[in-house]
Amino acid sequence: DVKVTQSSRYLVKRTGEKVFLECVQDMDHENMFWYRQDPGLGLRLIYFSYDVKMKEKGDIPEGYSVSREKKERFSLILESASTNQTSMYLCASSSPFDGGNTEAFFGQGTRLTVV
Amino acid sequence: AQSVSQHNHHVILSEAASLELGCNYSYGGTVNLFWYVQYPGQHLQLLLKYFSGDPLVKGIKGFEAEFIKSKFSFNLRKPSVQWSDTAEYFCAVKGYSGYSTLTFGKGTMLLVSP
């Protein structure tokens, strides 16, 4: 069974803290993604990565950075957490092959609250 | 840039009613289309997908969707909803390239009353 695992289900952090959200996939996928989900706004892409040590900005990268040192692991970093970063964060992975007919697999999400 | 528009933010139905959730997309090329579902307290799950071929695709739990290329639409349907279908539904589009990203609509919250 395919699996995308996010390290925490719930996190509470203080304003100004550096926050790490970890994601691991066991499907040997090249592509990995970080989204945030907010009521009424759907899922918005923060960053994605096509391969180890590669990263691309998504639609809302401000205030975030990412790290991909190993193929299976993709980390989202909030350099200095702010209250407007309180949200549900979703990690996903997919394979770029199969002629482009690929679906993304999602983790269970991390609900981050910044106080 | 690709985008997805879902017609309804909230839908309330009684059990056994028929369901149709609208989805329109904007993308200048061949697309892959998806409907995802998120049940209360659970993670996002794939409901169905369209890659090519028959524009009428069937998914899990009796859901189906029809891809109408001329209308840039991918509407989700179910002939008879159940209370257990209460969830949030997301339409998503991806370009045909394996390196394209997935763009989501804002979601439709479906509440089915018993």
mmCIF file of N, CA, C and O in Angstrom, chain B residues 13-102:
data_model
loop_
_atom_site.group_PDB
_atom_site.id
_atom_site.type_symbol
_atom_site.label_atom_id
_atom_site.label_comp_id
_atom_site.label_asym_id
_atom_site.label_seq_id
_atom_site.Cartn_x
_atom_site.Cartn_y
_atom_site.Cartn_z
ATOM 1 N N LEU B 13 -28.091 18.220 0.684
ATOM 2 C CA LEU B 13 -29.033 17.310 0.039
ATOM 3 C C LEU B 13 -29.621 16.348 1.055
ATOM 4 O O LEU B 13 -28.997 16.079 2.092
ATOM 5 N N SER B 14 -30.759 15.811 0.738
ATOM 6 C CA SER B 14 -31.328 14.729 1.523
ATOM 7 C C SER B 14 -30.848 13.407 0.932
ATOM 8 O O SER B 14 -30.517 13.322 -0.257
ATOM 9 N N GLU B 15 -30.826 12.396 1.775
ATOM 10 C CA GLU B 15 -30.442 11.059 1.293
ATOM 11 C C GLU B 15 -31.332 10.659 0.116
ATOM 12 O O GLU B 15 -32.525 10.956 0.095
ATOM 13 N N ALA B 16 -30.717 9.988 -0.839
ATOM 14 C CA ALA B 16 -31.361 9.485 -2.057
ATOM 15 C C ALA B 16 -31.495 10.544 -3.142
ATOM 16 O O ALA B 16 -31.877 10.221 -4.272
ATOM 17 N N ALA B 17 -31.185 11.784 -2.832
ATOM 18 C CA ALA B 17 -31.209 12.818 -3.870
ATOM 19 C C ALA B 17 -30.036 12.608 -4.822
ATOM 20 O O ALA B 17 -29.033 11.985 -4.475
ATOM 21 N N SER B 18 -30.179 13.156 -6.017
ATOM 22 C CA SER B 18 -29.081 13.060 -6.982
ATOM 23 C C SER B 18 -28.137 14.242 -6.786
ATOM 24 O O SER B 18 -28.524 15.326 -6.350
ATOM 25 N N LEU B 19 -26.881 13.990 -7.127
ATOM 26 C CA LEU B 19 -25.839 14.985 -6.916
ATOM 27 C C LEU B 19 -25.156 15.326 -8.226
ATOM 28 O O LEU B 19 -24.854 14.432 -9.029
ATOM 29 N N GLU B 20 -24.913 16.612 -8.431
ATOM 30 C CA GLU B 20 -24.006 17.031 -9.495
ATOM 31 C C GLU B 20 -23.216 18.229 -8.993
ATOM 32 O O GLU B 20 -23.778 19.248 -8.611
ATOM 33 N N LEU B 21 -21.906 18.086 -8.977
ATOM 34 C CA LEU B 21 -21.007 19.171 -8.580
ATOM 35 C C LEU B 21 -20.256 19.656 -9.811
ATOM 36 O O LEU B 21 -19.632 18.866 -10.513
ATOM 37 N N GLY B 22 -20.335 20.951 -10.037
ATOM 38 C CA GLY B 22 -19.730 21.517 -11.237
ATOM 39 C C GLY B 22 -18.260 21.838 -11.058
ATOM 40 O O GLY B 22 -17.820 22.257 -9.988
ATOM 41 N N CYS B 23 -17.492 21.646 -12.133
ATOM 42 C CA CYS B 23 -16.075 21.974 -12.143
ATOM 43 C C CYS B 23 -15.689 22.417 -13.545
ATOM 44 O O CYS B 23 -15.933 21.698 -14.517
ATOM 45 N N ASN B 24 -15.100 23.584 -13.642
ATOM 46 C CA ASN B 24 -14.542 24.070 -14.906
ATOM 47 C C ASN B 24 -13.063 24.376 -14.706
ATOM 48 O O ASN B 24 -12.662 24.820 -13.638
ATOM 49 N N TYR B 25 -12.283 24.148 -15.723
ATOM 50 C CA TYR B 25 -10.850 24.377 -15.600
ATOM 51 C C TYR B 25 -10.376 25.268 -16.744
ATOM 52 O O TYR B 25 -11.033 25.422 -17.771
ATOM 53 N N SER B 26 -9.203 25.817 -16.520
ATOM 54 C CA SER B 26 -8.548 26.623 -17.537
ATOM 55 C C SER B 26 -7.137 26.089 -17.700
ATOM 56 O O SER B 26 -6.370 26.046 -16.729
ATOM 57 N N TYR B 27 -6.819 25.626 -18.910
ATOM 58 C CA TYR B 27 -5.471 25.124 -19.182
ATOM 59 C C TYR B 27 -5.279 25.031 -20.675
ATOM 60 O O TYR B 27 -6.152 24.542 -21.385
ATOM 61 N N GLY B 28 -4.153 25.482 -21.160
ATOM 62 C CA GLY B 28 -3.914 25.510 -22.596
ATOM 63 C C GLY B 28 -3.231 24.296 -23.140
ATOM 64 O O GLY B 28 -2.191 24.409 -23.791
ATOM 65 N N GLY B 29 -3.786 23.115 -22.900
ATOM 66 C CA GLY B 29 -3.146 21.903 -23.400
ATOM 67 C C GLY B 29 -3.889 20.682 -22.919
ATOM 68 O O GLY B 29 -4.968 20.756 -22.346
ATOM 69 N N THR B 30 -3.278 19.533 -23.158
ATOM 70 C CA THR B 30 -3.876 18.272 -22.719
ATOM 71 C C THR B 30 -3.822 18.190 -21.200
ATOM 72 O O THR B 30 -2.822 18.540 -20.588
ATOM 73 N N VAL B 31 -4.919 17.708 -20.633
ATOM 74 C CA VAL B 31 -5.005 17.716 -19.174
ATOM 75 C C VAL B 31 -5.307 16.335 -18.608
ATOM 76 O O VAL B 31 -5.840 15.457 -19.287
ATOM 77 N N ASN B 32 -4.932 16.185 -17.362
ATOM 78 C CA ASN B 32 -5.431 15.099 -16.526
ATOM 79 C C ASN B 32 -6.372 15.767 -15.523
ATOM 80 O O ASN B 32 -6.072 16.857 -15.019
ATOM 81 N N LEU B 33 -7.481 15.119 -15.208
ATOM 82 C CA LEU B 33 -8.472 15.695 -14.309
ATOM 83 C C LEU B 33 -8.784 14.738 -13.170
ATOM 84 O O LEU B 33 -8.797 13.520 -13.371
ATOM 85 N N PHE B 34 -9.055 15.299 -12.014
ATOM 86 C CA PHE B 34 -9.241 14.493 -10.815
ATOM 87 C C PHE B 34 -10.370 15.064 -9.961
ATOM 88 O O PHE B 34 -10.628 16.263 -9.961
ATOM 89 N N TRP B 35 -11.010 14.175 -9.231
ATOM 90 C CA TRP B 35 -11.840 14.563 -8.099
ATOM 91 C C TRP B 35 -11.281 13.854 -6.867
ATOM 92 O O TRP B 35 -11.093 12.638 -6.869
ATOM 93 N N TYR B 36 -11.034 14.666 -5.837
ATOM 94 C CA TYR B 36 -10.598 14.139 -4.559
ATOM 95 C C TYR B 36 -11.707 14.377 -3.538
ATOM 96 O O TYR B 36 -12.487 15.332 -3.651
ATOM 97 N N VAL B 37 -11.729 13.546 -2.503
ATOM 98 C CA VAL B 37 -12.703 13.695 -1.432
ATOM 99 C C VAL B 37 -11.982 13.681 -0.090
ATOM 100 O O VAL B 37 -10.987 12.975 0.082
ATOM 101 N N GLN B 38 -12.506 14.478 0.817
ATOM 102 C CA GLN B 38 -11.951 14.504 2.168
ATOM 103 C C GLN B 38 -13.096 14.339 3.150
ATOM 104 O O GLN B 38 -13.891 15.265 3.353
ATOM 105 N N TYR B 39 -13.198 13.144 3.741
ATOM 106 C CA TYR B 39 -14.221 12.893 4.753
ATOM 107 C C TYR B 39 -13.792 13.547 6.063
ATOM 108 O O TYR B 39 -12.598 13.750 6.295
ATOM 109 N N PRO B 40 -14.749 13.881 6.914
ATOM 110 C CA PRO B 40 -14.406 14.571 8.169
ATOM 111 C C PRO B 40 -13.310 13.852 8.948
ATOM 112 O O PRO B 40 -13.421 12.664 9.233
ATOM 113 N N GLY B 41 -12.244 14.567 9.242
ATOM 114 C CA GLY B 41 -11.159 14.008 10.035
ATOM 115 C C GLY B 41 -10.231 13.069 9.291
ATOM 116 O O GLY B 41 -9.332 12.480 9.903
ATOM 117 N N GLN B 42 -10.425 12.927 8.001
ATOM 118 C CA GLN B 42 -9.592 11.990 7.250
ATOM 119 C C GLN B 42 -8.748 12.735 6.209
ATOM 120 O O GLN B 42 -8.938 13.898 5.941
ATOM 121 N N HIS B 43 -7.808 11.984 5.622
ATOM 122 C CA HIS B 43 -6.937 12.608 4.646
ATOM 123 C C HIS B 43 -7.588 12.606 3.263
ATOM 124 O O HIS B 43 -8.618 11.979 3.035
ATOM 125 N N LEU B 44 -6.997 13.361 2.369
ATOM 126 C CA LEU B 44 -7.509 13.494 1.010
ATOM 127 C C LEU B 44 -7.380 12.163 0.274
ATOM 128 O O LEU B 44 -6.331 11.525 0.294
ATOM 129 N N GLN B 45 -8.465 11.763 -0.384
ATOM 130 C CA GLN B 45 -8.458 10.502 -1.127
ATOM 131 C C GLN B 45 -8.908 10.746 -2.559
ATOM 132 O O GLN B 45 -9.770 11.576 -2.806
ATOM 133 N N LEU B 46 -8.352 9.967 -3.476
ATOM 134 C CA LEU B 46 -8.748 10.075 -4.871
ATOM 135 C C LEU B 46 -10.101 9.394 -5.081
ATOM 136 O O LEU B 46 -10.298 8.242 -4.707
ATOM 137 N N LEU B 47 -11.028 10.123 -5.675
ATOM 138 C CA LEU B 47 -12.356 9.594 -5.967
ATOM 139 C C LEU B 47 -12.398 9.007 -7.377
ATOM 140 O O LEU B 47 -12.902 7.911 -7.598
ATOM 141 N N LEU B 48 -11.873 9.752 -8.323
ATOM 142 C CA LEU B 48 -11.767 9.277 -9.701
ATOM 143 C C LEU B 48 -10.828 10.183 -10.476
ATOM 144 O O LEU B 48 -10.483 11.261 -10.010
ATOM 145 N N LYS B 49 -10.448 9.701 -11.671
ATOM 146 C CA LYS B 49 -9.503 10.453 -12.480
ATOM 147 C C LYS B 49 -9.791 10.237 -13.957
ATOM 148 O O LYS B 49 -10.308 9.186 -14.356
ATOM 149 N N TYR B 50 -9.442 11.235 -14.758
ATOM 150 C CA TYR B 50 -9.521 11.122 -16.201
ATOM 151 C C TYR B 50 -8.143 11.380 -16.767
ATOM 152 O O TYR B 50 -7.550 12.437 -16.524
ATOM 153 N N PHE B 51 -7.683 10.415 -17.574
ATOM 154 C CA PHE B 51 -6.399 10.606 -18.251
ATOM 155 C C PHE B 51 -6.606 10.691 -19.757
ATOM 156 O O PHE B 51 -6.088 11.569 -20.421
ATOM 157 N N SER B 52 -7.370 9.758 -20.312
ATOM 158 C CA SER B 52 -7.633 9.759 -21.750
ATOM 159 C C SER B 52 -8.740 8.751 -22.020
ATOM 160 O O SER B 52 -9.177 8.034 -21.127
ATOM 161 N N GLY B 53 -9.218 8.705 -23.281
ATOM 162 C CA GLY B 53 -10.200 7.702 -23.657
ATOM 163 C C GLY B 53 -11.620 8.128 -23.342
ATOM 164 O O GLY B 53 -11.991 9.290 -23.518
ATOM 165 N N ASP B 54 -12.409 7.195 -22.852
ATOM 166 C CA ASP B 54 -13.825 7.429 -22.563
ATOM 167 C C ASP B 54 -13.977 8.620 -21.634
ATOM 168 O O ASP B 54 -13.423 8.631 -20.528
ATOM 169 N N PRO B 55 -14.731 9.649 -22.062
ATOM 170 C CA PRO B 55 -14.855 10.842 -21.228
ATOM 171 C C PRO B 55 -15.721 10.637 -19.995
ATOM 172 O O PRO B 55 -15.742 11.495 -19.113
ATOM 173 N N LEU B 56 -16.429 9.541 -19.929
ATOM 174 C CA LEU B 56 -17.230 9.248 -18.744
ATOM 175 C C LEU B 56 -16.422 8.276 -17.889
ATOM 176 O O LEU B 56 -16.175 7.138 -18.284
ATOM 177 N N VAL B 57 -16.008 8.744 -16.735
ATOM 178 C CA VAL B 57 -15.182 7.910 -15.868
ATOM 179 C C VAL B 57 -15.943 7.559 -14.607
ATOM 180 O O VAL B 57 -16.720 8.362 -14.081
ATOM 181 N N LYS B 58 -15.701 6.353 -14.151
ATOM 182 C CA LYS B 58 -16.374 5.886 -12.937
ATOM 183 C C LYS B 58 -15.348 5.766 -11.820
ATOM 184 O O LYS B 58 -14.216 5.322 -12.045
ATOM 185 N N GLY B 59 -15.776 6.159 -10.632
ATOM 186 C CA GLY B 59 -14.875 6.099 -9.497
ATOM 187 C C GLY B 59 -15.423 5.195 -8.417
ATOM 188 O O GLY B 59 -16.303 4.373 -8.646
ATOM 189 N N ILE B 60 -14.911 5.420 -7.224
ATOM 190 C CA ILE B 60 -15.349 4.610 -6.100
ATOM 191 C C ILE B 60 -16.700 5.090 -5.567
ATOM 192 O O ILE B 60 -17.119 6.219 -5.841
ATOM 193 N N LYS B 61 -17.384 4.221 -4.858
ATOM 194 C CA LYS B 61 -18.614 4.549 -4.132
ATOM 195 C C LYS B 61 -19.719 5.090 -5.031
ATOM 196 O O LYS B 61 -20.544 5.887 -4.586
ATOM 197 N N GLY B 62 -19.749 4.667 -6.283
ATOM 198 C CA GLY B 62 -20.844 5.022 -7.175
ATOM 199 C C GLY B 62 -20.740 6.382 -7.832
ATOM 200 O O GLY B 62 -21.670 6.833 -8.501
ATOM 201 N N PHE B 63 -19.619 7.061 -7.648
ATOM 202 C CA PHE B 63 -19.423 8.365 -8.277
ATOM 203 C C PHE B 63 -18.956 8.202 -9.718
ATOM 204 O O PHE B 63 -18.283 7.241 -10.073
ATOM 205 N N GLU B 64 -19.318 9.177 -10.544
ATOM 206 C CA GLU B 64 -18.828 9.239 -11.904
ATOM 207 C C GLU B 64 -18.641 10.702 -12.293
ATOM 208 O O GLU B 64 -19.189 11.611 -11.640
ATOM 209 N N ALA B 65 -17.859 10.917 -13.342
ATOM 210 C CA ALA B 65 -17.640 12.277 -13.826
ATOM 211 C C ALA B 65 -17.520 12.242 -15.334
ATOM 212 O O ALA B 65 -17.044 11.260 -15.919
ATOM 213 N N GLU B 66 -17.930 13.320 -15.951
ATOM 214 C CA GLU B 66 -17.879 13.403 -17.400
ATOM 215 C C GLU B 66 -16.999 14.566 -17.824
ATOM 216 O O GLU B 66 -17.196 15.705 -17.408
ATOM 217 N N PHE B 67 -16.031 14.253 -18.664
ATOM 218 C CA PHE B 67 -15.128 15.254 -19.224
ATOM 219 C C PHE B 67 -15.741 15.770 -20.518
ATOM 220 O O PHE B 67 -15.967 14.992 -21.453
ATOM 221 N N ILE B 68 -16.051 17.061 -20.561
ATOM 222 C CA ILE B 68 -16.554 17.678 -21.788
ATOM 223 C C ILE B 68 -15.511 18.696 -22.221
ATOM 224 O O ILE B 68 -15.433 19.814 -21.676
ATOM 225 N N LYS B 69 -14.724 18.303 -23.192
ATOM 226 C CA LYS B 69 -13.573 19.112 -23.598
ATOM 227 C C LYS B 69 -13.991 20.486 -24.112
ATOM 228 O O LYS B 69 -13.357 21.485 -23.798
ATOM 229 N N SER B 70 -15.090 20.534 -24.871
ATOM 230 C CA SER B 70 -15.531 21.802 -25.477
ATOM 231 C C SER B 70 -15.980 22.801 -24.427
ATOM 232 O O SER B 70 -15.972 24.011 -24.673
ATOM 233 N N LYS B 71 -16.373 22.299 -23.277
ATOM 234 C CA LYS B 71 -16.834 23.167 -22.194
ATOM 235 C C LYS B 71 -15.807 23.302 -21.075
ATOM 236 O O LYS B 71 -16.068 23.969 -20.072
ATOM 237 N N PHE B 72 -14.654 22.676 -21.232
ATOM 238 C CA PHE B 72 -13.618 22.678 -20.188
ATOM 239 C C PHE B 72 -14.236 22.287 -18.840
ATOM 240 O O PHE B 72 -13.966 22.923 -17.813
ATOM 241 N N SER B 73 -15.064 21.276 -18.866
ATOM 242 C CA SER B 73 -15.747 20.896 -17.637
ATOM 243 C C SER B 73 -15.487 19.448 -17.267
ATOM 244 O O SER B 73 -15.176 18.611 -18.106
ATOM 245 N N PHE B 74 -15.639 19.169 -15.978
ATOM 246 C CA PHE B 74 -15.437 17.823 -15.445
ATOM 247 C C PHE B 74 -16.347 17.700 -14.229
ATOM 248 O O PHE B 74 -15.925 17.721 -13.086
ATOM 249 N N ASN B 75 -17.639 17.567 -14.476
ATOM 250 C CA ASN B 75 -18.628 17.560 -13.402
ATOM 251 C C ASN B 75 -18.746 16.191 -12.752
ATOM 252 O O ASN B 75 -18.725 15.160 -13.425
ATOM 253 N N LEU B 76 -18.917 16.211 -11.459
ATOM 254 C CA LEU B 76 -19.044 14.987 -10.658
ATOM 255 C C LEU B 76 -20.518 14.684 -10.427
ATOM 256 O O LEU B 76 -21.295 15.594 -10.118
ATOM 257 N N ARG B 77 -20.881 13.403 -10.533
ATOM 258 C CA ARG B 77 -22.284 13.023 -10.366
ATOM 259 C C ARG B 77 -22.409 11.761 -9.522
ATOM 260 O O ARG B 77 -21.513 10.916 -9.488
ATOM 261 N N LYS B 78 -23.556 11.681 -8.863
ATOM 262 C CA LYS B 78 -23.943 10.440 -8.189
ATOM 263 C C LYS B 78 -25.457 10.394 -8.198
ATOM 264 O O LYS B 78 -26.106 11.373 -7.785
ATOM 265 N N PRO B 79 -26.060 9.303 -8.624
ATOM 266 C CA PRO B 79 -27.516 9.274 -8.774
ATOM 267 C C PRO B 79 -28.274 9.311 -7.463
ATOM 268 O O PRO B 79 -29.397 9.830 -7.416
ATOM 269 N N SER B 80 -27.677 8.788 -6.393
ATOM 270 C CA SER B 80 -28.392 8.710 -5.120
ATOM 271 C C SER B 80 -27.379 8.802 -3.980
ATOM 272 O O SER B 80 -26.620 7.871 -3.740
ATOM 273 N N VAL B 81 -27.366 9.945 -3.293
ATOM 274 C CA VAL B 81 -26.358 10.138 -2.247
ATOM 275 C C VAL B 81 -26.781 9.484 -0.936
ATOM 276 O O VAL B 81 -27.969 9.280 -0.666
ATOM 277 N N GLN B 82 -25.771 9.186 -0.125
ATOM 278 C CA GLN B 82 -25.989 8.619 1.197
ATOM 279 C C GLN B 82 -25.418 9.562 2.257
ATOM 280 O O GLN B 82 -24.559 10.406 1.933
ATOM 281 N N TRP B 83 -25.859 9.373 3.473
ATOM 282 C CA TRP B 83 -25.368 10.199 4.574
ATOM 283 C C TRP B 83 -23.840 10.138 4.648
ATOM 284 O O TRP B 83 -23.169 11.126 4.929
ATOM 285 N N SER B 84 -23.283 8.973 4.345
ATOM 286 C CA SER B 84 -21.831 8.772 4.422
ATOM 287 C C SER B 84 -21.067 9.527 3.338
ATOM 288 O O SER B 84 -19.836 9.543 3.354
ATOM 289 N N ASP B 85 -21.779 10.147 2.402
ATOM 290 C CA ASP B 85 -21.100 10.948 1.371
ATOM 291 C C ASP B 85 -20.807 12.362 1.859
ATOM 292 O O ASP B 85 -20.191 13.153 1.127
ATOM 293 N N THR B 86 -21.252 12.687 3.062
ATOM 294 C CA THR B 86 -20.939 13.987 3.639
ATOM 295 C C THR B 86 -19.430 14.151 3.704
ATOM 296 O O THR B 86 -18.726 13.361 4.340
ATOM 297 N N ALA B 87 -18.928 15.174 3.015
ATOM 298 C CA ALA B 87 -17.478 15.360 2.878
ATOM 299 C C ALA B 87 -17.226 16.631 2.082
ATOM 300 O O ALA B 87 -18.152 17.280 1.586
ATOM 301 N N GLU B 88 -15.947 16.961 1.941
ATOM 302 C CA GLU B 88 -15.563 18.058 1.061
ATOM 303 C C GLU B 88 -14.967 17.460 -0.206
ATOM 304 O O GLU B 88 -14.151 16.544 -0.146
ATOM 305 N N TYR B 89 -15.367 17.996 -1.343
ATOM 306 C CA TYR B 89 -14.973 17.464 -2.637
ATOM 307 C C TYR B 89 -14.150 18.512 -3.392
ATOM 308 O O TYR B 89 -14.543 19.682 -3.480
ATOM 309 N N PHE B 90 -13.035 18.068 -3.921
ATOM 310 C CA PHE B 90 -12.124 18.959 -4.634
ATOM 311 C C PHE B 90 -11.899 18.467 -6.054
ATOM 312 O O PHE B 90 -11.560 17.308 -6.269
ATOM 313 N N CYS B 91 -12.052 19.374 -6.991
ATOM 314 C CA CYS B 91 -11.706 19.111 -8.377
ATOM 315 C C CYS B 91 -10.280 19.597 -8.602
ATOM 316 O O CYS B 91 -9.855 20.607 -8.010
ATOM 317 N N ALA B 92 -9.521 18.897 -9.437
ATOM 318 C CA ALA B 92 -8.129 19.285 -9.664
ATOM 319 C C ALA B 92 -7.726 19.005 -11.108
ATOM 320 O O ALA B 92 -8.239 18.074 -11.734
ATOM 321 N N VAL B 93 -6.804 19.808 -11.617
ATOM 322 C CA VAL B 93 -6.320 19.651 -12.981
ATOM 323 C C VAL B 93 -4.802 19.602 -12.982
ATOM 324 O O VAL B 93 -4.133 20.240 -12.176
ATOM 325 N N LYS B 94 -4.263 18.797 -13.879
ATOM 326 C CA LYS B 94 -2.824 18.713 -14.049
ATOM 327 C C LYS B 94 -2.505 18.648 -15.532
ATOM 328 O O LYS B 94 -3.206 17.977 -16.282
ATOM 329 N N GLY B 95 -1.487 19.328 -15.944
ATOM 330 C CA GLY B 95 -1.052 19.244 -17.317
ATOM 331 C C GLY B 95 -0.550 17.846 -17.634
ATOM 332 O O GLY B 95 -0.246 17.064 -16.727
ATOM 333 N N TYR B 96 -0.455 17.526 -18.909
ATOM 334 C CA TYR B 96 -0.133 16.163 -19.311
ATOM 335 C C TYR B 96 1.303 15.786 -18.973
ATOM 336 O O TYR B 96 1.603 14.623 -18.739
ATOM 337 N N SER B 97 2.186 16.730 -18.927
ATOM 338 C CA SER B 97 3.573 16.438 -18.588
ATOM 339 C C SER B 97 3.667 15.836 -17.198
ATOM 340 O O SER B 97 2.964 16.235 -16.287
ATOM 341 N N GLY B 98 4.549 14.868 -17.070
ATOM 342 C CA GLY B 98 4.730 14.243 -15.768
ATOM 343 C C GLY B 98 5.278 15.184 -14.725
ATOM 344 O O GLY B 98 5.229 14.894 -13.540
ATOM 345 N N TYR B 99 5.796 16.318 -15.149
ATOM 346 C CA TYR B 99 6.343 17.292 -14.209
ATOM 347 C C TYR B 99 5.391 18.440 -13.941
ATOM 348 O O TYR B 99 5.754 19.425 -13.311
ATOM 349 N N SER B 100 4.163 18.334 -14.408
ATOM 350 C CA SER B 100 3.180 19.383 -14.121
ATOM 351 C C SER B 100 2.692 19.266 -12.694
ATOM 352 O O SER B 100 2.673 18.188 -12.106
ATOM 353 N N THR B 101 2.272 20.393 -12.154
ATOM 354 C CA THR B 101 1.738 20.384 -10.794
ATOM 355 C C THR B 101 0.224 20.263 -10.816
ATOM 356 O O THR B 101 -0.429 20.506 -11.830
ATOM 357 N N LEU B 102 -0.324 19.900 -9.671
ATOM 358 C CA LEU B 102 -1.755 19.693 -9.516
ATOM 359 C C LEU B 102 -2.362 20.980 -8.963
ATOM 360 O O LEU B 102 -1.942 21.458 -7.914
#
